[in-house]
Coordinates of C-alpha atoms in Angstrom, one line a residue:
X13 CA 123.6 144.3 -125.6
X14 CA 122.5 143.7 -129.2
X15 CA 121.8 146.9 -131.2
X16 CA 118.9 145.4 -133.1
X17 CA 115.5 146.9 -132.8
X18 CA 113.0 145.1 -130.6
X19 CA 109.5 145.3 -129.3
X20 CA 108.6 144.8 -125.6
X21 CA 105.0 144.4 -124.4
X22 CA 104.3 144.6 -120.7
X23 CA 101.2 143.1 -119.2
X24 CA 99.3 145.0 -116.5
X25 CA 99.0 143.2 -113.1
X26 CA 99.2 144.2 -109.5
X27 CA 101.8 142.1 -107.7
X28 CA 102.2 141.9 -103.9
X29 CA 105.4 140.0 -102.9
X30 CA 106.9 139.0 -99.5
X31 CA 106.2 137.1 -96.3
X32 CA 102.7 137.0 -94.8
X33 CA 101.1 138.9 -97.7
X34 CA 98.1 136.6 -97.7
X35 CA 96.6 138.8 -95.0
X36 CA 96.2 141.5 -97.6
X37 CA 93.6 139.5 -99.6
X38 CA 90.5 141.2 -98.1
X39 CA 91.9 144.6 -99.0
X40 CA 92.6 143.5 -102.5
X41 CA 89.1 142.1 -102.9
X42 CA 87.8 145.5 -101.7
X43 CA 90.1 147.4 -104.0
X44 CA 88.5 145.6 -107.0
X45 CA 85.1 146.7 -105.6
X46 CA 84.1 143.0 -105.3
X47 CA 81.6 141.7 -102.8
X48 CA 81.2 138.1 -103.6
X49 CA 84.3 135.9 -103.9
X50 CA 84.4 132.3 -105.1
X51 CA 87.6 130.6 -103.9
X52 CA 89.2 127.9 -106.1
X53 CA 91.7 125.2 -105.2
X54 CA 92.6 121.6 -105.9
X55 CA 91.1 118.9 -103.7
X56 CA 94.4 118.6 -101.9
X57 CA 94.4 122.3 -101.0
X58 CA 90.9 122.6 -99.7
X59 CA 92.2 123.6 -96.2
X60 CA 94.1 126.5 -97.8
X61 CA 90.9 127.6 -99.5
X62 CA 89.0 127.4 -96.2
X63 CA 91.7 129.5 -94.6
X64 CA 91.1 132.2 -97.2
X65 CA 87.3 131.9 -96.7
X66 CA 87.9 132.6 -93.0
X67 CA 89.9 135.8 -93.9
X68 CA 87.2 137.0 -96.3
X69 CA 84.3 136.2 -94.0
X70 CA 80.9 137.0 -95.5
X71 CA 82.6 138.1 -98.7
X72 CA 83.2 134.5 -99.5
X73 CA 80.2 133.0 -101.2
X74 CA 81.6 129.6 -102.0
X75 CA 84.6 127.2 -102.5
X76 CA 85.2 125.1 -105.6
X77 CA 88.0 122.6 -104.8
X78 CA 87.8 120.6 -108.0
X79 CA 90.7 122.1 -110.0
X80 CA 92.7 119.4 -111.8
X81 CA 95.7 119.2 -114.0
X82 CA 95.6 120.4 -117.7
X83 CA 92.3 122.4 -117.1
X84 CA 89.7 120.0 -118.6
X85 CA 86.9 121.9 -120.2
X86 CA 84.2 119.9 -118.4
X87 CA 85.6 120.9 -115.0
X88 CA 85.8 124.5 -116.1
X89 CA 82.2 124.5 -117.2
X90 CA 81.1 123.0 -113.8
X91 CA 83.0 125.8 -112.0
X92 CA 81.4 128.5 -114.2
X93 CA 78.0 127.1 -113.4
X94 CA 78.8 127.4 -109.7
X95 CA 80.2 131.0 -110.1
X96 CA 76.9 132.0 -111.8
X97 CA 74.8 130.2 -109.2
X98 CA 76.4 132.1 -106.2
X99 CA 76.6 135.4 -108.1
X100 CA 80.4 135.7 -107.8
X101 CA 82.0 138.9 -108.9
X102 CA 85.6 137.8 -108.3
X103 CA 87.5 134.4 -108.3
X104 CA 90.3 133.8 -105.8
X105 CA 92.6 131.0 -106.7
X106 CA 95.1 129.4 -104.3
X107 CA 97.5 126.8 -105.6
X108 CA 99.6 126.0 -108.6
X109 CA 99.1 125.9 -112.3
X110 CA 95.9 123.7 -112.1
X111 CA 94.1 126.3 -109.9
X112 CA 95.3 129.2 -111.9
X113 CA 94.3 127.5 -115.2
X114 CA 90.8 127.0 -113.8
X115 CA 90.6 130.7 -112.7
X116 CA 91.6 131.8 -116.2
X117 CA 89.0 129.4 -117.8
X118 CA 86.3 131.0 -115.7
X119 CA 87.5 134.5 -116.5
X120 CA 87.5 133.6 -120.2
X121 CA 83.8 132.6 -120.0
X122 CA 82.6 135.2 -117.6
X123 CA 85.0 138.2 -117.5
X124 CA 85.2 137.9 -113.7
X125 CA 88.3 139.4 -112.1
X126 CA 90.9 137.1 -110.7
X127 CA 93.1 137.2 -107.6
X128 CA 95.8 134.5 -107.6
X129 CA 97.8 133.3 -104.6
X130 CA 100.5 130.9 -106.0
X131 CA 101.7 128.1 -103.8
X132 CA 104.1 126.6 -106.4
X133 CA 106.5 128.0 -108.9
X134 CA 104.4 127.4 -112.0
X135 CA 104.4 131.1 -113.2
X136 CA 101.1 130.9 -115.2
X137 CA 99.6 133.6 -113.0
X138 CA 101.8 136.1 -114.9
X139 CA 100.6 135.2 -118.4
X140 CA 97.6 135.9 -120.7
X141 CA 97.9 132.2 -121.8
X142 CA 95.3 129.5 -121.2
X143 CA 95.7 125.9 -122.0
X144 CA 92.6 123.7 -121.9
X145 CA 92.2 120.0 -122.5
X146 CA 89.3 118.2 -124.2
X147 CA 89.1 115.0 -126.2
X148 CA 92.6 114.0 -125.3
X149 CA 94.2 117.2 -126.7
X150 CA 95.5 120.3 -125.1
X151 CA 94.9 123.6 -126.9
X152 CA 96.3 127.0 -125.9
X153 CA 95.2 130.5 -126.6
X154 CA 96.5 133.9 -125.7
X155 CA 94.1 136.7 -124.6
X156 CA 94.2 139.4 -122.1
X157 CA 90.8 138.3 -120.8
X158 CA 92.5 135.6 -118.8
X159 CA 95.3 137.7 -117.3
X160 CA 94.8 137.9 -113.5
X161 CA 94.3 141.4 -112.1
X162 CA 96.1 140.7 -108.8
X163 CA 98.8 138.2 -107.8
X164 CA 99.7 137.9 -104.1
X165 CA 103.0 136.1 -103.7
X166 CA 103.4 135.0 -100.1
X167 CA 106.6 133.1 -99.5
X168 CA 104.9 131.5 -96.4
X169 CA 102.4 129.8 -98.8
X170 CA 105.3 127.9 -100.3
X171 CA 107.0 126.7 -97.1
X172 CA 104.8 123.6 -97.0
X173 CA 105.5 122.7 -100.7
X174 CA 107.2 119.3 -100.6
X175 CA 110.8 119.3 -101.7
X176 CA 110.0 117.0 -104.7
X177 CA 107.2 119.2 -106.0
X178 CA 109.3 122.3 -105.3
X179 CA 112.1 120.9 -107.6
X180 CA 109.9 120.0 -110.5
X181 CA 107.8 123.2 -110.2
X182 CA 110.9 125.3 -110.1
X183 CA 112.4 123.6 -113.2
X184 CA 109.1 124.0 -114.9
X185 CA 109.4 127.7 -114.2
X186 CA 113.0 127.7 -115.5
X187 CA 111.8 126.3 -118.8
X188 CA 109.8 129.5 -119.4
X189 CA 112.9 131.6 -119.0
X190 CA 115.1 129.3 -121.0
X191 CA 112.8 129.4 -124.0
X192 CA 112.3 133.2 -123.6
X193 CA 116.1 133.6 -124.4
X194 CA 115.6 132.2 -127.9
X195 CA 112.1 133.2 -128.6
X196 CA 111.4 134.7 -132.0
X197 CA 110.3 137.9 -130.3
X198 CA 113.0 137.9 -127.6
X199 CA 114.2 141.2 -126.4
X200 CA 116.9 142.4 -124.0
X201 CA 114.4 143.3 -121.2
X202 CA 113.0 139.8 -121.0
X203 CA 116.4 138.2 -121.6
X204 CA 117.8 140.0 -118.6
X205 CA 114.9 138.9 -116.5
X206 CA 115.3 135.3 -117.8
X207 CA 118.9 135.0 -116.9
X208 CA 118.3 136.4 -113.4
X209 CA 115.4 134.0 -112.9
X210 CA 117.4 131.0 -114.1
X211 CA 120.2 131.8 -111.7
X212 CA 118.0 132.4 -108.8
X213 CA 116.2 129.0 -109.2
X214 CA 119.3 127.1 -110.0
X215 CA 120.9 128.2 -106.7
X216 CA 117.7 128.0 -104.6
X217 CA 116.2 124.6 -105.6
X218 CA 119.1 122.4 -104.3
X219 CA 119.0 124.4 -101.0
X220 CA 115.3 123.7 -100.7
X221 CA 115.9 120.0 -101.5
X222 CA 118.2 119.9 -98.4
X223 CA 116.0 122.1 -96.2
X224 CA 112.5 122.8 -97.3
X225 CA 112.1 125.4 -94.6
X226 CA 115.0 127.6 -95.8
X227 CA 113.2 130.9 -95.9
X228 CA 115.9 132.7 -97.9
X229 CA 115.9 130.0 -100.5
X230 CA 112.1 130.0 -100.6
X231 CA 112.1 133.7 -101.2
X232 CA 114.7 133.5 -104.0
X233 CA 112.8 130.6 -105.7
X234 CA 109.5 132.4 -105.6
X235 CA 111.1 135.6 -106.9
X236 CA 112.7 133.6 -109.7
X237 CA 109.4 131.9 -110.5
X238 CA 107.7 135.3 -110.7
X239 CA 110.3 136.5 -113.2
X240 CA 109.9 133.3 -115.2
X241 CA 106.2 133.9 -115.4
X242 CA 106.8 137.3 -116.8
X243 CA 109.0 135.7 -119.5
X244 CA 106.3 133.2 -120.3
X245 CA 103.7 135.9 -120.7
X246 CA 105.8 138.3 -122.7
X247 CA 107.3 136.3 -125.6
X248 CA 106.5 133.3 -127.6
X249 CA 107.6 129.8 -126.8
X250 CA 109.0 127.1 -129.1
X251 CA 109.9 123.3 -129.2
X252 CA 110.1 122.7 -125.5
X253 CA 106.6 123.9 -124.7
X254 CA 105.1 122.3 -127.8
X255 CA 106.5 118.9 -126.8
X256 CA 105.3 119.3 -123.2
X257 CA 101.8 120.2 -124.3
X258 CA 101.8 117.3 -126.6
X259 CA 102.9 114.8 -123.9
X260 CA 100.7 116.3 -121.2
X261 CA 97.6 116.5 -123.2
X262 CA 97.9 113.3 -125.1
X263 CA 99.3 111.0 -122.4
X264 CA 98.0 112.7 -119.3
X265 CA 101.5 113.1 -117.9
X266 CA 102.1 115.3 -114.9
X267 CA 102.8 118.9 -116.0
X268 CA 105.8 120.0 -114.0
X269 CA 107.5 116.6 -114.2
X270 CA 107.1 116.6 -118.0
X271 CA 108.8 120.0 -118.3
X272 CA 111.6 118.8 -116.0
X273 CA 112.3 115.8 -118.2
X274 CA 112.0 117.5 -121.6
X275 CA 113.9 120.8 -120.9
X276 CA 117.5 119.5 -121.2
X277 CA 116.7 117.6 -124.4
X278 CA 114.9 120.5 -126.1
X279 CA 117.7 122.9 -125.2
X280 CA 120.3 120.5 -126.5
X281 CA 118.3 120.1 -129.8
X282 CA 118.3 123.8 -130.3
X283 CA 121.8 124.5 -129.1
X284 CA 123.5 124.4 -132.5
X285 CA 121.2 127.1 -133.8
X286 CA 121.8 129.6 -131.0
X287 CA 125.4 129.8 -129.8
X288 CA 125.0 133.2 -128.2
X289 CA 122.2 131.9 -126.0
X290 CA 124.3 128.9 -124.9
X291 CA 127.1 131.2 -123.9
X292 CA 124.7 133.3 -121.8
X293 CA 123.4 130.2 -120.2
X294 CA 126.9 129.0 -119.4
X295 CA 127.2 132.1 -117.4
X296 CA 124.5 131.1 -115.0
X297 CA 124.5 127.3 -115.3
X298 CA 128.1 126.4 -116.0
X299 CA 129.5 124.4 -118.9
X300 CA 127.1 122.3 -121.0
X301 CA 123.8 124.0 -119.8
X302 CA 121.6 121.2 -121.1
X303 CA 123.4 118.6 -119.1
X304 CA 123.6 121.0 -116.1
X305 CA 119.8 121.2 -116.2
X306 CA 119.5 117.4 -116.1
X307 CA 122.0 117.3 -113.2
X308 CA 119.9 119.9 -111.4
X309 CA 116.9 117.7 -111.7
X310 CA 118.8 114.8 -110.2
X311 CA 120.1 117.0 -107.4
X312 CA 116.5 117.8 -106.3
X313 CA 115.4 114.2 -106.7
X314 CA 113.2 115.0 -109.7
X315 CA 112.5 112.5 -112.5
X316 CA 114.7 112.6 -115.6
X317 CA 112.8 110.2 -117.8
X318 CA 109.4 110.0 -119.3
X319 CA 109.3 106.4 -118.4
X320 CA 109.3 107.3 -114.7
X321 CA 106.3 109.6 -115.0
X322 CA 104.0 107.2 -116.9
X323 CA 104.8 107.6 -120.6
X324 CA 104.0 104.4 -122.5
X325 CA 106.9 102.9 -124.4
X326 CA 104.8 102.8 -127.6
X327 CA 104.0 106.5 -127.3
X328 CA 107.3 107.9 -128.6
X329 CA 106.3 107.6 -132.3
X330 CA 102.8 109.0 -131.7
X331 CA 104.2 111.9 -129.7
X332 CA 106.7 112.8 -132.4
X333 CA 103.9 112.7 -135.0
X334 CA 101.6 114.9 -132.9
X335 CA 104.4 117.4 -132.2
X336 CA 105.1 117.7 -135.9
X337 CA 101.5 117.9 -137.0
X338 CA 101.1 121.7 -136.5
X339 CA 103.7 124.1 -137.7
X340 CA 105.3 126.5 -135.2
X341 CA 108.4 128.6 -135.0
X342 CA 111.6 127.2 -133.5
X343 CA 115.2 128.5 -133.8
X344 CA 116.2 125.2 -135.4
X345 CA 114.2 123.4 -138.2
X346 CA 112.2 120.5 -136.9
X347 CA 112.9 117.1 -138.4
X348 CA 110.6 114.1 -137.5
X349 CA 113.5 111.6 -137.1
X350 CA 115.4 113.9 -134.8
X351 CA 112.3 114.8 -132.8
X352 CA 111.6 111.1 -132.4
X353 CA 115.1 110.6 -131.2
X354 CA 114.8 113.5 -128.7
X355 CA 111.6 112.0 -127.2
X356 CA 113.2 108.5 -127.2
X357 CA 116.2 109.8 -125.2
X358 CA 113.8 111.6 -122.8
X359 CA 111.8 108.4 -122.4
X360 CA 114.9 106.5 -121.4
X361 CA 116.4 109.3 -119.3
X362 CA 119.6 109.4 -121.4
X363 CA 121.9 112.4 -121.3
X364 CA 120.7 115.3 -123.6
X365 CA 122.4 115.2 -127.0
X366 CA 123.2 118.2 -129.2
X367 CA 123.4 117.2 -132.8
X368 CA 124.4 119.3 -135.8
X369 CA 121.9 120.8 -138.2

């Protein structure tokens, strides 16, 4: 372990993890001294929201099933209006990053407590970070006001997650851990969690692709995703997340799929500036970690090109310009021509390329 000084900041959250833990929701609502719960979901997960409403009985005062990707401000404001109308004193979100983002947006505006039941491997339930989209741009902020009070991880909630979504959601989670390894404020506590998380997901995701009902693999994947979320919420991010926010917010590309495509290329770009991190990643991913991540995506039938997920061919130049428009820390200096090449390779689905400084 490095002998350098470091700072570690832990974020308070109550975590309940295991099989069948959803049944503990009423007790957790009561523990927060809440009496009027508004349940949140995406349209596709309305049935899961209704199941939670059944568990809560009269404590549930409404369901808002309009959560969508990238947390548009107008949707959040609509949900806030409903929360005020029904007099909610807690929001309960069931779903992935879209639902969690909505819960956080409501908490930011109302200070309502949040209970999150993740059904994917997004990890945002472990972070004080909120990204909201308006006028074609995604903006992020960090504030403890949006950190959920309780997270109920129920492996059973993930058994119905389709293998394809499981793969992209899991690699999206891995991206949080990979970038945590080379964050400006990285520390040995988070680095240890990151490597454990990456290994757990790298092993579990191919098993889930072959058998989506593999309970042991589902347990390991959700556990890995939880650790990835801790990484995301504890240290800063760099090039990978900046590119994904740019692509997602400006071209309305699917969130997890964008992370899946970009991760190998962003890692390859930074590789020359962080040899120790690459050695650590070789220990959990094998030789050439960037290429290994792209191969992992293929093994779980996930997309490996921006072209596949709806990126317009003429968007490469614009994406590079937007990504360079605001300065941010990265272990390797950012050069417009090389960022353009990176996005171009990701657009085509070419192998990730590590170039010298």
